[in-house]
Coordinates of C-alpha atoms in Angstrom, one line a residue:
Chain A
X86 CA -17.6 75.2 46.7
X87 CA -19.7 77.3 44.4
X88 CA -18.9 81.0 44.8
X89 CA -21.2 83.7 43.7
X90 CA -19.7 85.6 40.9
X91 CA -19.7 89.1 42.3
X92 CA -16.9 90.8 40.4
X93 CA -17.1 94.4 39.6
X94 CA -20.3 96.2 38.5
X95 CA -23.0 93.9 37.0
X96 CA -22.8 93.7 33.3
X97 CA -25.6 92.8 30.9
X98 CA -23.5 91.7 27.9
X99 CA -22.1 88.2 28.4
X100 CA -18.5 87.6 28.0
X101 CA -16.9 84.3 27.0
X102 CA -14.2 82.5 29.0
X103 CA -11.9 79.7 27.9
X104 CA -12.9 76.5 29.6
X105 CA -12.0 73.4 27.6
X106 CA -8.3 73.6 26.5
X107 CA -7.2 72.3 23.1
X108 CA -6.1 69.0 24.7
X109 CA -9.5 68.3 26.2
X110 CA -11.3 69.1 23.0
X111 CA -9.0 67.1 20.8
X112 CA -9.2 64.2 23.3
X113 CA -13.0 64.4 23.5
X114 CA -13.7 64.1 19.8
X115 CA -10.9 61.6 19.1
X116 CA -12.4 59.5 21.9
X117 CA -15.8 59.8 20.3
X118 CA -14.4 58.5 17.0
X119 CA -12.2 55.7 18.4
X120 CA -14.7 54.4 21.0
X121 CA -17.5 54.7 18.4
X122 CA -15.5 52.6 16.0
X123 CA -14.6 50.0 18.6
X124 CA -18.2 49.7 19.8
X125 CA -19.7 49.6 16.3
X126 CA -17.2 47.0 15.1
X127 CA -17.4 44.9 18.3
X128 CA -21.1 44.9 19.0
X129 CA -22.7 45.2 15.6
X130 CA -20.3 44.4 12.8
X131 CA -18.8 40.9 12.6
X132 CA -15.4 39.5 13.2
X133 CA -14.2 40.5 9.8
X134 CA -13.9 44.1 11.2
X135 CA -11.6 42.9 13.9
X136 CA -8.6 44.8 12.8
X137 CA -10.5 48.1 12.9
X138 CA -11.9 47.0 16.3
X139 CA -8.3 46.6 17.7
X140 CA -7.2 49.9 16.3
X141 CA -10.3 51.8 17.7
X142 CA -9.9 50.1 21.1
X143 CA -6.2 50.6 21.4
X144 CA -6.5 54.3 20.5
X145 CA -9.4 54.8 23.0
X146 CA -7.3 53.3 25.8
X147 CA -4.2 55.4 24.9
X148 CA -6.4 58.5 24.8
X149 CA -7.9 57.7 28.2
X150 CA -4.5 57.1 29.6
X151 CA -3.3 60.5 28.5
X152 CA -6.5 62.1 29.8
X153 CA -5.9 60.6 33.2
X154 CA -2.5 62.2 33.3
X155 CA -4.0 65.5 32.1
X156 CA -6.5 65.2 35.0
X157 CA -3.6 65.7 37.4
X158 CA -1.3 68.0 35.5
X159 CA -3.5 69.7 32.9
X160 CA -5.3 73.1 32.8
X161 CA -7.6 74.2 35.6
X162 CA -11.0 72.9 34.3
X163 CA -9.4 69.6 33.1
X164 CA -8.3 68.5 36.5
X165 CA -10.1 65.9 38.5
X166 CA -9.9 68.1 41.5
X167 CA -11.9 70.7 39.7
X168 CA -14.9 68.6 38.7
X169 CA -15.0 65.5 41.0
X170 CA -17.1 66.5 44.0
X171 CA -18.0 64.4 47.1
X172 CA -21.2 62.4 47.4
X173 CA -22.8 65.0 49.6
X174 CA -22.3 67.8 47.1
X175 CA -23.6 65.5 44.3
X176 CA -26.8 64.7 46.3
X177 CA -27.2 68.5 47.1
X178 CA -27.0 69.3 43.4
X179 CA -29.5 66.6 42.5
X180 CA -32.0 68.0 45.1
X181 CA -31.5 71.5 43.8
X182 CA -32.1 70.2 40.3
X183 CA -35.3 68.5 41.4
X184 CA -36.5 71.7 43.1
X185 CA -35.5 73.8 40.0
X186 CA -33.0 76.0 41.8
X187 CA -29.7 74.4 40.7
X188 CA -27.0 76.8 39.6
X189 CA -25.0 76.7 36.4
X190 CA -21.5 75.3 36.3
X191 CA -18.7 76.6 34.1
X192 CA -16.9 73.3 34.1
X193 CA -18.5 69.9 34.5
X194 CA -21.5 69.9 36.9
X195 CA -21.4 67.3 39.7
X196 CA -23.2 64.4 37.9
X197 CA -21.3 65.4 34.8
X198 CA -18.0 65.0 36.6
X199 CA -18.9 61.6 37.9
X200 CA -20.0 60.6 34.4
X201 CA -16.5 61.5 33.1
X202 CA -14.9 59.3 35.7
X203 CA -17.4 56.4 34.9
X204 CA -16.7 56.8 31.2
X205 CA -12.9 56.8 31.6
X206 CA -12.9 54.0 34.1
X207 CA -15.2 51.8 32.0
X208 CA -13.2 52.3 28.8
X209 CA -10.0 51.4 30.7
X210 CA -11.5 48.2 32.2
X211 CA -12.9 47.3 28.8
X212 CA -9.5 47.8 27.3
X213 CA -7.8 45.6 30.0
X214 CA -10.4 42.8 29.7
X215 CA -9.9 43.1 25.9
X216 CA -6.2 42.5 26.2
X217 CA -6.8 39.5 28.5
X218 CA -9.4 38.1 26.0
X219 CA -7.0 38.7 23.1
X220 CA -4.2 36.9 24.8
X221 CA -6.2 34.0 25.9
X222 CA -8.5 33.4 23.0
X223 CA -6.4 34.5 20.0
X224 CA -2.9 34.3 21.5
X225 CA -2.0 37.8 20.4
X226 CA -1.1 41.0 22.2
X227 CA 1.0 41.5 25.3
X228 CA -0.6 38.6 27.2
X229 CA -0.4 36.0 24.4
X230 CA 1.8 33.7 26.4
X231 CA 0.3 34.4 29.8
X232 CA -3.4 33.6 29.5
X233 CA -5.1 30.3 28.7
X234 CA -8.2 30.0 26.6
X235 CA -10.7 29.5 29.4
X236 CA -9.5 32.7 31.2
X237 CA -9.5 34.6 27.9
X238 CA -13.1 33.5 27.2
X239 CA -14.2 34.7 30.6
X240 CA -12.5 38.1 30.0
X241 CA -14.3 38.3 26.7
X242 CA -17.7 37.9 28.3
X243 CA -16.8 40.7 30.7
X244 CA -15.5 42.7 27.8
X245 CA -18.8 42.4 26.0
X246 CA -21.0 43.1 29.0
X247 CA -19.0 46.2 29.8
X248 CA -19.3 47.4 26.2
X249 CA -23.0 47.4 26.6
X250 CA -22.7 49.2 29.9
X251 CA -20.5 51.8 28.1
X252 CA -23.1 52.2 25.4
X253 CA -25.6 52.9 28.2
X254 CA -23.3 55.5 29.8
X255 CA -22.8 57.2 26.5
X256 CA -26.5 57.5 26.0
X257 CA -26.8 59.0 29.5
X258 CA -23.9 61.4 28.9
X259 CA -25.4 62.7 25.7
X260 CA -28.8 63.0 27.3
X261 CA -27.2 64.9 30.2
X262 CA -25.5 67.3 27.9
X263 CA -28.7 68.0 26.0
X264 CA -30.7 68.4 29.2
X265 CA -28.2 70.8 30.7
X266 CA -28.0 72.7 27.4
X267 CA -31.7 73.2 27.5
X268 CA -31.8 74.0 31.2
X269 CA -29.1 76.6 31.1
X270 CA -29.7 77.9 27.6
X271 CA -26.1 77.3 26.5
X272 CA -25.0 74.9 23.8
X273 CA -22.7 72.5 25.6
X274 CA -21.6 70.4 22.7
X275 CA -20.7 73.6 20.9
X276 CA -18.6 74.6 23.8
X277 CA -16.6 71.3 23.4
X278 CA -15.8 72.5 19.9
X279 CA -15.0 76.2 20.6
X280 CA -13.6 75.6 24.1
X281 CA -15.4 78.7 25.5
X282 CA -18.4 79.2 27.6
X283 CA -20.4 82.3 28.5
X284 CA -19.3 84.2 31.6
X285 CA -22.7 85.3 32.8
X286 CA -23.4 87.9 35.5
X287 CA -25.7 85.8 37.5
X288 CA -24.7 83.3 40.1
X289 CA -21.9 81.3 38.7
X290 CA -18.8 79.5 39.7
X291 CA -15.5 81.2 39.7
X292 CA -13.0 79.4 37.5
X293 CA -10.7 77.4 39.7
X294 CA -7.4 79.0 40.6
X295 CA -5.2 78.8 37.5
X296 CA -3.0 75.8 37.9
X297 CA 0.4 75.3 36.4
X298 CA 0.0 72.9 33.4
X299 CA 2.7 70.3 32.7
X300 CA 2.2 69.3 29.1
X301 CA 5.7 67.9 28.8
X302 CA 5.2 65.6 31.8
X303 CA 1.8 64.4 30.5
X304 CA 3.2 63.8 27.0
X305 CA 6.2 61.9 28.5
X306 CA 4.0 59.7 30.7
X307 CA 1.6 59.0 27.8
X308 CA 4.5 58.2 25.4
X309 CA 6.0 55.9 28.1
X310 CA 2.7 54.0 28.5
X311 CA 2.3 53.6 24.8
X312 CA 5.9 52.4 24.3
X313 CA 5.5 50.0 27.2
X314 CA 2.4 48.5 25.6
X315 CA 3.9 48.3 22.2
X316 CA 7.2 46.9 23.4
X317 CA 5.6 44.2 25.5
X318 CA 3.4 43.2 22.6
X319 CA 6.5 42.9 20.4
X320 CA 8.7 41.3 23.1
X321 CA 6.1 38.6 23.7
X322 CA 6.4 37.5 20.1
X323 CA 9.8 36.2 20.8
X324 CA 8.4 33.5 23.0
X325 CA 6.7 30.4 21.8
X326 CA 2.9 30.5 22.5
X327 CA 1.9 27.7 24.8
X328 CA -0.7 25.5 23.1
X329 CA 0.0 26.9 19.6
X330 CA -1.2 24.6 16.8
X331 CA 1.5 22.6 15.0
X332 CA 2.4 24.2 11.7
X333 CA 1.2 22.5 8.5
X334 CA 4.8 22.0 7.5
X335 CA 5.0 19.4 10.3
X336 CA 2.0 17.4 9.2
X337 CA 2.5 13.7 8.5
X338 CA 3.3 13.5 4.7
X339 CA 0.8 10.7 4.1
X340 CA -2.0 12.7 5.8
X341 CA -1.0 15.9 4.0
X342 CA -1.1 14.2 0.6
X343 CA -4.1 11.9 0.9
X344 CA -6.4 14.2 2.8
X345 CA -5.8 17.3 0.7
X346 CA -6.9 15.7 -2.6
X347 CA -10.4 17.0 -2.4
X348 CA -10.2 19.8 0.2
X349 CA -7.6 21.4 2.5
X350 CA -5.9 19.1 4.9
X351 CA -7.9 20.1 8.0
X352 CA -5.8 21.0 11.0
X353 CA -5.9 18.0 13.4
X354 CA -6.7 20.4 16.3
X355 CA -10.1 21.1 14.8
X356 CA -11.7 17.9 16.1
X357 CA -11.1 15.7 19.2
X358 CA -9.2 12.4 18.8
X359 CA -12.3 10.2 19.0
X360 CA -13.8 12.1 16.1
X361 CA -10.9 11.5 13.9
X362 CA -10.9 7.9 14.8
X363 CA -14.6 7.6 13.7
X364 CA -14.0 9.6 10.5
X365 CA -11.2 7.3 9.5
X366 CA -13.3 4.2 10.1
X367 CA -15.9 5.4 7.6
X368 CA -13.9 6.7 4.6
X369 CA -15.8 4.5 2.2
X370 CA -18.8 6.8 2.7
X371 CA -17.2 10.1 3.4
X372 CA -19.7 13.0 3.2
X373 CA -21.3 11.6 0.1
X374 CA -18.1 10.4 -1.5
X375 CA -15.9 7.4 -1.5
X376 CA -12.6 8.5 0.0
X377 CA -11.3 5.0 0.9
X378 CA -7.7 4.2 1.2
X379 CA -5.7 0.9 1.5
X380 CA -5.8 -0.4 5.0
X381 CA -2.2 0.4 5.8
X382 CA -2.5 4.0 4.9
X383 CA -5.8 4.3 6.7
X384 CA -4.3 2.9 9.9
X385 CA -1.2 5.2 9.6
X386 CA -3.3 8.3 9.0
X387 CA -5.7 7.5 11.8
X388 CA -2.9 7.0 14.2
X389 CA -1.2 10.2 13.4
X390 CA -4.4 12.2 13.5
X391 CA -5.5 10.9 16.9
X392 CA -2.0 11.6 18.4
X393 CA -1.9 15.1 16.8
X394 CA -5.4 15.9 18.0
X395 CA -4.6 14.9 21.5
X396 CA -1.9 17.6 21.8
X397 CA -3.2 20.3 24.1
X398 CA -3.9 23.0 21.5
X399 CA -5.2 26.1 23.2
X400 CA -6.7 28.0 20.3
X401 CA -10.3 29.2 20.0
X402 CA -11.2 26.6 17.2
X403 CA -9.5 23.8 19.1
X404 CA -11.3 24.5 22.3
X405 CA -14.7 25.4 20.8
X406 CA -14.9 22.6 18.2
X407 CA -14.1 20.1 20.8
X408 CA -17.8 20.2 21.6
X409 CA -19.1 18.2 18.7
X410 CA -22.7 17.4 17.7
X411 CA -23.3 13.9 18.9
X412 CA -25.3 13.2 15.8
X413 CA -22.4 14.2 13.5
X414 CA -19.3 13.5 15.7
X415 CA -16.7 14.4 13.0
X416 CA -18.4 17.2 11.1
X417 CA -16.7 20.6 12.1
X418 CA -19.5 22.5 10.4
X419 CA -22.1 20.8 12.6
X420 CA -20.5 21.8 15.9
X421 CA -22.6 24.3 17.9
X422 CA -19.8 26.8 17.8
X423 CA -19.4 26.7 14.1
X424 CA -23.1 27.0 13.6
X425 CA -23.3 30.0 15.9
X426 CA -20.3 31.9 14.3
X427 CA -21.6 31.3 10.8
X428 CA -25.3 31.8 11.4
X429 CA -25.3 35.1 9.6
X430 CA -24.0 33.7 6.4
X431 CA -26.7 32.5 3.9
X432 CA -26.8 29.1 2.3
X433 CA -26.6 30.8 -1.1
X434 CA -23.3 32.4 -0.1
X435 CA -21.8 29.0 0.9
X436 CA -22.9 27.3 -2.3
X437 CA -21.7 30.0 -4.8
X438 CA -18.4 30.1 -6.5
X439 CA -15.6 30.2 -5.4
X440 CA -16.8 28.9 -2.0
X441 CA -18.7 25.8 -3.1
X442 CA -19.5 24.6 0.4
X443 CA -19.3 25.2 4.1
X444 CA -16.5 22.7 4.4
X445 CA -14.3 24.8 2.2
X446 CA -12.9 26.9 5.1
X447 CA -10.0 28.2 3.1
X448 CA -12.3 30.1 0.8
X449 CA -13.0 32.7 3.5
X450 CA -10.3 32.0 6.1
X451 CA -6.8 32.8 4.7
X452 CA -5.2 31.0 7.6
X453 CA -7.5 28.0 7.6
X454 CA -4.7 25.4 7.1
X455 CA -2.7 26.7 10.1
X456 CA -5.6 26.0 12.4
X457 CA -5.6 29.6 13.8
X458 CA -8.7 31.1 12.1
X459 CA -7.7 34.5 13.3
X460 CA -10.6 36.9 12.7
X461 CA -8.4 39.5 11.0
X462 CA -7.8 36.9 8.2
X463 CA -11.5 36.5 7.2
X464 CA -12.6 37.7 3.8
X465 CA -15.7 36.3 2.1
X466 CA -14.8 36.3 -1.6
X467 CA -17.0 37.8 -4.3
X468 CA -18.2 35.6 -7.2
X469 CA -15.6 35.8 -10.0
X470 CA -16.9 37.5 -13.1
X471 CA -14.9 35.8 -15.8
X472 CA -15.1 32.2 -17.1
X473 CA -18.6 31.3 -15.8
X474 CA -18.6 27.8 -17.1
Chain B
X95 CA 24.7 25.3 -27.5
X96 CA 25.7 21.8 -28.6
X97 CA 23.9 20.4 -31.6
X98 CA 22.2 17.2 -30.4
X99 CA 23.7 14.1 -31.8
X100 CA 22.0 12.0 -34.5
X101 CA 20.8 9.2 -32.1
X102 CA 19.2 11.8 -29.8
X103 CA 17.3 13.4 -32.6
X104 CA 16.2 10.0 -33.7
X105 CA 15.1 9.1 -30.2
X106 CA 13.1 12.4 -29.9
X107 CA 11.5 11.7 -33.3
X108 CA 10.4 8.3 -32.2
X109 CA 9.0 9.6 -28.9
X110 CA 7.1 12.4 -30.7
X111 CA 5.8 10.0 -33.4
X112 CA 4.6 7.2 -31.2
X113 CA 1.0 7.2 -30.1
X114 CA 0.5 9.0 -26.8
X115 CA -0.5 5.8 -24.9
X116 CA 3.0 4.6 -25.4
X117 CA 4.4 5.2 -21.9
X118 CA 5.8 1.9 -20.4
X119 CA 4.1 2.4 -17.0
X120 CA 0.8 3.3 -18.6
X121 CA 1.1 0.4 -21.0
X122 CA 1.7 -1.9 -18.1
X123 CA -1.5 -0.7 -16.4
X124 CA -3.5 -1.1 -19.6
X125 CA -2.1 -4.5 -20.4
X126 CA -2.9 -5.7 -16.9
X127 CA -6.5 -4.5 -17.3
X128 CA -6.7 -6.3 -20.7
X129 CA -5.7 -9.6 -19.0
X130 CA -8.2 -9.1 -16.2
X131 CA -10.9 -8.2 -18.7
X132 CA -9.9 -11.0 -21.1
X133 CA -9.9 -8.7 -24.1
X134 CA -7.3 -7.8 -26.6
X135 CA -8.3 -4.2 -27.1
X136 CA -10.4 -1.5 -25.4
X137 CA -13.0 0.8 -26.9
X138 CA -12.4 4.5 -26.5
X139 CA -16.0 5.1 -27.7
X140 CA -17.5 3.1 -24.9
X141 CA -15.1 4.7 -22.4
X142 CA -16.3 8.1 -23.7
X143 CA -19.9 7.2 -23.3
X144 CA -19.4 6.0 -19.7
X145 CA -17.3 9.0 -18.8
X146 CA -19.7 11.7 -20.1
X147 CA -23.0 10.0 -19.1
X148 CA -25.1 11.0 -16.2
X149 CA -25.6 8.1 -13.8
X150 CA -28.1 7.5 -11.0
X151 CA -26.7 4.6 -9.0
X152 CA -24.1 6.6 -7.0
X153 CA -24.1 9.4 -4.5
X154 CA -26.5 12.2 -5.5
X155 CA -23.7 14.8 -5.2
X156 CA -21.7 13.2 -8.0
X157 CA -23.9 12.0 -10.9
X158 CA -21.1 12.0 -13.5
X159 CA -17.4 11.8 -13.9
X160 CA -17.7 15.3 -15.4
X161 CA -19.0 16.7 -12.1
X162 CA -15.4 17.0 -11.0
X163 CA -13.3 16.5 -14.2
X164 CA -15.4 18.8 -16.3
X165 CA -16.5 18.3 -19.9
X166 CA -13.4 19.7 -21.5
X167 CA -10.9 17.1 -20.5
X168 CA -8.0 19.0 -21.9
X169 CA -8.8 21.7 -19.3
X170 CA -8.7 21.1 -15.6
X171 CA -11.7 20.3 -13.4
X172 CA -12.3 20.9 -9.7
X173 CA -13.4 19.0 -6.7
X174 CA -16.6 19.8 -4.8
X175 CA -14.5 22.2 -2.6
X176 CA -13.3 24.0 -5.7
X177 CA -9.8 22.5 -5.5
X178 CA -8.4 22.4 -9.0
X179 CA -7.9 19.0 -10.7
X180 CA -5.3 18.7 -13.4
X181 CA -6.5 17.9 -17.0
X182 CA -7.4 14.3 -17.6
X183 CA -6.3 14.1 -21.3
X184 CA -3.0 12.4 -21.7
X185 CA -2.0 14.8 -24.5
X186 CA -1.9 17.8 -22.2
X187 CA -1.0 15.9 -19.0
X188 CA 1.5 13.1 -19.9
X189 CA 1.9 12.1 -16.2
X190 CA -1.6 10.7 -16.2
X191 CA -2.3 7.0 -15.5
X192 CA 1.3 6.1 -14.8
X193 CA 1.1 5.2 -11.1
X194 CA -0.9 1.9 -10.8
X195 CA -1.8 2.5 -7.1
X196 CA -3.1 6.0 -7.8
X197 CA -5.1 4.8 -10.8
X198 CA -6.6 2.0 -8.7
X199 CA -7.4 4.2 -5.7
X200 CA -9.2 6.8 -7.8
X201 CA -11.1 4.3 -9.9
X202 CA -12.3 2.6 -6.8
X203 CA -13.3 5.9 -5.2
X204 CA -14.8 7.7 -8.2
X205 CA -16.7 4.7 -9.6
X206 CA -18.2 4.1 -6.2
X207 CA -19.2 7.7 -5.8
X208 CA -20.6 8.0 -9.4
X209 CA -21.9 4.5 -10.2
X210 CA -22.4 3.2 -6.7
X211 CA -20.2 0.3 -7.5
X212 CA -16.6 -0.4 -8.5
X213 CA -15.9 -0.3 -12.3
X214 CA -15.1 -3.6 -14.1
X215 CA -11.6 -4.0 -15.7
X216 CA -13.3 -3.6 -19.0
X217 CA -14.9 -0.3 -18.0
X218 CA -11.6 1.0 -16.6
X219 CA -9.7 0.0 -19.7
X220 CA -12.3 1.6 -22.0
X221 CA -12.0 4.8 -20.0
X222 CA -8.2 4.8 -20.0
X223 CA -8.3 4.2 -23.8
X224 CA -10.6 7.2 -24.2
X225 CA -8.6 9.5 -21.9
X226 CA -5.4 8.4 -23.7
X227 CA -6.9 9.1 -27.1
X228 CA -7.7 12.7 -26.4

């Protein structure tokens, strides 16, 4: 309920009053940085920024969690009760705005308050869908052993769609702050730095009744949530990941020796069993080279590869490369997924030293031999300067 | 440290003094090729010409043996994926051409890729003579 500010005698000179406490300000600008980093790396920069993306996203969720606790036990203006109004009050405010007779608010105005809820909620859901996607598609994080690839891929779609929605909300939030600053003649972004706003004589809201803040409780709850997240992430590492690719140390010796002579021994999970069968039947003309072997070795390797490839490996490459190009049934680099993920890399990059070709996965993926292809392990090498023979 | 006995020193001296091709396994490979080719000796000169030449009968990606093995055979080469290949010259890589199955496998593959056909026993022998003489 807005209450007219009819204190003592009217004063001309404006006085400032503390509105945004130190927690809220620190939270706000840290959230700008962490969410900005997560959005930038996730939506615009490629997978090679993945580690920064995880850091930004995790930080944003931790900040939002603490902000939610502060919304119950923080200082007066920070509490949800102080800025979340009912739908009727929201509609009223919008009507007043349209008619040009809306008042000024010391804390968040009604649409501003709802925006805060929308931002916090969206970031939280993006974070949760990110953890599901991480567990399912990359087998890392607290849900590494609990989510399969298909579910993780769905969560990743939601994660991406909500990231765009959040970008839209942020644009609206900034536009609202600029609009309200112009309308009321008070620099709102500055207030989020100094923490104070003008206490004017005209009609204004009384600050809410000072509430007892409980910083220790909020800090404790936040720390608890962070420890819970970290501990579950670490604890899950003790369990075997279902559908993990077999480690290269367990490759068949003959396969590991013969098929690593010219390139890395590709992980068997990278192609479906039929593809390996067809590749092994055409070694005499193998991608423009003769890679033929004696019949006994050929048979033994073909058998091992088809059995190893039939294991239900639940990694992103195994699931995605299973969809091969019918015209090139055993070429990983011709699969639709490979083409999509590498579309931004130029032909010149692939052919230069020390990469030499698309099929040389290990040049850019440090974990290529393991079959994981984790995005944090990507690094496109520079051309070496010395010994240009 | 114990001073090596006379016979050991003698044996070492013989090993160091003998021509590099004198490794029993490699000799056996070369002798078998001589029989197949029906010749009593191979020409390192012709082997060199074949090895360094640019050919057009094979796969376009591999016009020459030097595509992968490089032109300095005492240094290593690399495959099309940039995987290092050990030097081919016997003088720096004495393990070379001592496993008949390996030699056969790679002659078959590499001659097919570069020349578009298998190499004859004469060609193989000439090449091994060249690579052993380096």
